[in-house]
Tab-separated table of C-alpha atoms and ligand atoms in Angstrom:
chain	number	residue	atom	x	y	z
O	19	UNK	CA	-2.411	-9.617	23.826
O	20	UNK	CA	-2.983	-7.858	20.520
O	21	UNK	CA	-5.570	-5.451	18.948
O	22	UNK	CA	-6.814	-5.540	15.403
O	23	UNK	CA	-7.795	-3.225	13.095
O	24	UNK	CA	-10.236	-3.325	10.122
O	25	UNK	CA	-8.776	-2.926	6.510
O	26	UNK	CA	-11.504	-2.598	4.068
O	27	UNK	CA	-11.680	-4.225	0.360
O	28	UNK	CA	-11.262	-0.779	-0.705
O	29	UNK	CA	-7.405	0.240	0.157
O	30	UNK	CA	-5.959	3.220	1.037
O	31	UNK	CA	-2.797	3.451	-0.954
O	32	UNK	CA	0.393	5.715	-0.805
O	33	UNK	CA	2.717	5.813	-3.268
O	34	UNK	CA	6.127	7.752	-3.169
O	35	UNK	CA	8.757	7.100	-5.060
O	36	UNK	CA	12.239	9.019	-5.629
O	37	UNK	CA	13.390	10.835	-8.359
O	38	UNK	CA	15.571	7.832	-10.179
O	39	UNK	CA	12.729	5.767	-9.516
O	40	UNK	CA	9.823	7.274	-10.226
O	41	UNK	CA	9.931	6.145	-13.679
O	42	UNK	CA	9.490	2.265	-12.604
O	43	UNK	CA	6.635	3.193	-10.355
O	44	UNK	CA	4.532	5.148	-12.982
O	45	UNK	CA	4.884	1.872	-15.128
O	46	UNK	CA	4.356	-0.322	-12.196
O	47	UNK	CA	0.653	2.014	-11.915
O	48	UNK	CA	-0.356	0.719	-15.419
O	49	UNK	CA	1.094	-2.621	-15.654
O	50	UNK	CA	-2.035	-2.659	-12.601
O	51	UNK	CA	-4.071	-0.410	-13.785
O	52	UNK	CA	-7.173	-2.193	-13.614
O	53	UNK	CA	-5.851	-3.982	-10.062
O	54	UNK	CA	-5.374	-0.199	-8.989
O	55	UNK	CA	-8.275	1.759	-10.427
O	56	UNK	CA	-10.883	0.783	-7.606
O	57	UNK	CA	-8.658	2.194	-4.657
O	58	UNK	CA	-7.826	5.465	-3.012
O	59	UNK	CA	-4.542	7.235	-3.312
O	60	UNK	CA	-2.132	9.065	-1.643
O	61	UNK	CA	1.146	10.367	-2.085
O	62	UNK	CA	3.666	12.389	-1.507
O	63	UNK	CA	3.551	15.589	-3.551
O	64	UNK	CA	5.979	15.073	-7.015
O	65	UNK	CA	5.174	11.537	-6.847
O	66	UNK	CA	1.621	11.964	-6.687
O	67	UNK	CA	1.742	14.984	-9.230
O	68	UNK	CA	3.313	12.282	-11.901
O	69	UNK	CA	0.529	9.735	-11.205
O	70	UNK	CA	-2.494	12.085	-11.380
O	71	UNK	CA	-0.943	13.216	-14.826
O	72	UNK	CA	0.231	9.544	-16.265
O	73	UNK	CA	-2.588	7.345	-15.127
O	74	UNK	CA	-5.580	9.770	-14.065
O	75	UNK	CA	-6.112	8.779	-10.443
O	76	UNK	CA	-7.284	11.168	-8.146
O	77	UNK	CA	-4.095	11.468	-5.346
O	78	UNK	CA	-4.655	13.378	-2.442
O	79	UNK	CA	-1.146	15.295	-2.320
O	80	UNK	CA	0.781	16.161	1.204
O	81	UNK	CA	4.129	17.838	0.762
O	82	UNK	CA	7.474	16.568	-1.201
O	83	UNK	CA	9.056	14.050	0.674
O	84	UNK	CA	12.161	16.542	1.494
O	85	UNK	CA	9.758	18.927	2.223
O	86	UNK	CA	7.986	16.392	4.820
O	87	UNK	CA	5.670	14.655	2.823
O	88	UNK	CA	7.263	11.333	4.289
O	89	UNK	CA	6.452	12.218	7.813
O	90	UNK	CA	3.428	13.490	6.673
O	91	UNK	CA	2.667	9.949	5.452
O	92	UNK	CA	3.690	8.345	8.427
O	93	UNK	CA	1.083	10.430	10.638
O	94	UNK	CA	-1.706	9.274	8.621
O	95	UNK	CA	0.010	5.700	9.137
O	96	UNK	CA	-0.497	6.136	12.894
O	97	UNK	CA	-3.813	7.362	11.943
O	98	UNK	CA	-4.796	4.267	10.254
O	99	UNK	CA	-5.683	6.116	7.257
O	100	UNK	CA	-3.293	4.282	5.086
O	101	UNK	CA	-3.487	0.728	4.467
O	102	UNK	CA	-0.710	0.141	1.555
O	103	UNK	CA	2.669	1.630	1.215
O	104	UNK	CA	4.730	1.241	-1.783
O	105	UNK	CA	7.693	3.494	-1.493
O	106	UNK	CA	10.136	2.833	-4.165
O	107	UNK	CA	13.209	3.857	-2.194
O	108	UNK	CA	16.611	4.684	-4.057
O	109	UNK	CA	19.232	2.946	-2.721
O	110	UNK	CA	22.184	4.290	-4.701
O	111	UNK	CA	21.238	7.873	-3.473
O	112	UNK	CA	21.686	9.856	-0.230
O	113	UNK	CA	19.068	12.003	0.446
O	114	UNK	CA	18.629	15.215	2.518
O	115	UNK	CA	15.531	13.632	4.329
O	116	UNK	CA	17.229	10.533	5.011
O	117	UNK	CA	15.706	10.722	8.826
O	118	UNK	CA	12.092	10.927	7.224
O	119	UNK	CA	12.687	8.168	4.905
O	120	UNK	CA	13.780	6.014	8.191
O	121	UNK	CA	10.843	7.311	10.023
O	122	UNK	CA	8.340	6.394	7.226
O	123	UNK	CA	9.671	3.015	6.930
O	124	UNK	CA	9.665	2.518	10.441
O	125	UNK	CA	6.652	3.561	11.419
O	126	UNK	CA	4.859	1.377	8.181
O	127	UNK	CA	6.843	-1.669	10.438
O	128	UNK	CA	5.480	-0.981	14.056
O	129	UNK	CA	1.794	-0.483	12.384
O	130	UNK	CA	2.012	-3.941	10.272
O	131	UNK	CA	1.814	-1.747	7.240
O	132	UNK	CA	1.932	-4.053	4.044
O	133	UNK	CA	4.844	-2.058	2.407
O	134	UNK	CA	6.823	-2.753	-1.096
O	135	UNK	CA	10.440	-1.286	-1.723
O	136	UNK	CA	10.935	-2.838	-5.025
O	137	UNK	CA	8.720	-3.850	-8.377
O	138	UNK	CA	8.787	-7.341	-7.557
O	139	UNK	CA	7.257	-7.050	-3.715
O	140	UNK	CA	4.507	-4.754	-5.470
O	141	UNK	CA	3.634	-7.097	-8.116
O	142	UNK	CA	3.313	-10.123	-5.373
O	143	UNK	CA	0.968	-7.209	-3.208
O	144	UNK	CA	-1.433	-6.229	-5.908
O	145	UNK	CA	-2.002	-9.886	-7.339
O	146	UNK	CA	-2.952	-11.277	-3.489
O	147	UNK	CA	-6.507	-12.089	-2.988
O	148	UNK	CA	-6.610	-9.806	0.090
O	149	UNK	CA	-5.464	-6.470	-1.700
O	150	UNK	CA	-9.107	-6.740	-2.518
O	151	UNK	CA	-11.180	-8.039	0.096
O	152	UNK	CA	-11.344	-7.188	3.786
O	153	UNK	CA	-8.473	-7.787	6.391
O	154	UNK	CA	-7.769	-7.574	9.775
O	155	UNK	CA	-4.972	-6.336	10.698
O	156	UNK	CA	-2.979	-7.590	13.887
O	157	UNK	CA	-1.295	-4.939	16.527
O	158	UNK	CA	0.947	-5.761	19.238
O	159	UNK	CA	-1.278	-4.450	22.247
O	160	UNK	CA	0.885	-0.818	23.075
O	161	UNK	CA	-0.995	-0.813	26.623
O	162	UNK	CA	1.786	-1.426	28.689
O	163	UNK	CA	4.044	0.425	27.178
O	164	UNK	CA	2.036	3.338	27.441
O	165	UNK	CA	1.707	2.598	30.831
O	166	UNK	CA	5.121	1.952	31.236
O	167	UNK	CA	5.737	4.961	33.541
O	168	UNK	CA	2.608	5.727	35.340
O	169	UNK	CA	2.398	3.050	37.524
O	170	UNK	CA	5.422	4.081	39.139
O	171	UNK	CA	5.203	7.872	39.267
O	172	UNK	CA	1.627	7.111	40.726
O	173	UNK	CA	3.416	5.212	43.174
O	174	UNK	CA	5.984	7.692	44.222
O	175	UNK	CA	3.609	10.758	44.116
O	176	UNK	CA	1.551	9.177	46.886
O	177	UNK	CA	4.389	7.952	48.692
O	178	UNK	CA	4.896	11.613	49.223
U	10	LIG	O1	11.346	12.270	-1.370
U	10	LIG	C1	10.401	11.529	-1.465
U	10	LIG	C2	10.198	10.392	-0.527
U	10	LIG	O2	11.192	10.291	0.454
U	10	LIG	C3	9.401	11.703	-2.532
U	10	LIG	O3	9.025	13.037	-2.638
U	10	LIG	P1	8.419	13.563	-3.981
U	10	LIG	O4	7.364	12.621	-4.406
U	10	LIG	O5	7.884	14.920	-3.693
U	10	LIG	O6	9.570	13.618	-4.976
């Protein structure tokens, strides 16, 4: 079984990037300007600082990442009020937050996120035909493994 979920033509972005590689997302954002201009963004709070001042898209802030912007992303994940991640990760760099950075990426994975790491995944997400039409998205069905446990604490509370 599996549940679906409704992604509009209209995407919900979030862009975060760290520091060494903020530069190649900024220029990523207008090499797709036009591509981008029609959707919504978020980000986490330098990252989305450096886009509202380079390209002039309204991004709805949450924290710095080390300051937990990435979990803060990751909520809104579960929330399904993010449809796109591109997180240009660094991975020369250790980072504080490195649990958060896991988290993010995880949680992007177990929601069927579309997510891009690098330029080259981004540039094959924002020239597909469905970054600008409608999708449905496909969930595992999480019933059972919510109900993983109450079947059988049901069953001993009444055996008592
Ligand atoms: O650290 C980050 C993501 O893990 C990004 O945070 P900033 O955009 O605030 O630099």
């Amino acid at each position: 079984m599996s549940t679906h979920l409704q992604m509009n033509a209209q995407k919900n972005i979030a862009l975060v990037a760290h520091d060494h590689k903020k530069q190649d997302l900024i220029e990523w954002c207008e090499k797709h300007y036009d591509a981008l201009k029609p959707h919504r963004f978020f980000g986490t709070g330098t990252t989305g600082q450096l886009i509202e001042n380079a390209l002039g898209f309204s991004v709805h802030r949450f924290q710095s990442g080390p300051l937990g912007g990435d979990q803060q992303i990751g909520a809104k994940i579960v929330e399904n009020e993010i449809d796109v991640l591109i997180f240009f990760w660094d991975p020369l760099e250790p980072m504080s937050h490195d649990p958060d950075i896991k988290a993010l990426l995880r949680l992007a994975v177990l929601w069927n996120i579309p997510t891009a790491s690098n330029i080259t995944t981004a540039d094959f997400l924002i020239t597909s035909p469905l970054f600008i039409s409608e999708y449905v998205r496909v969930l595992p069905d999480f019933t059972d493994y919510r109900n993983r446990l109450t079947a059988s604490h049901n069953a001993v509370i009444a055996s008592k």
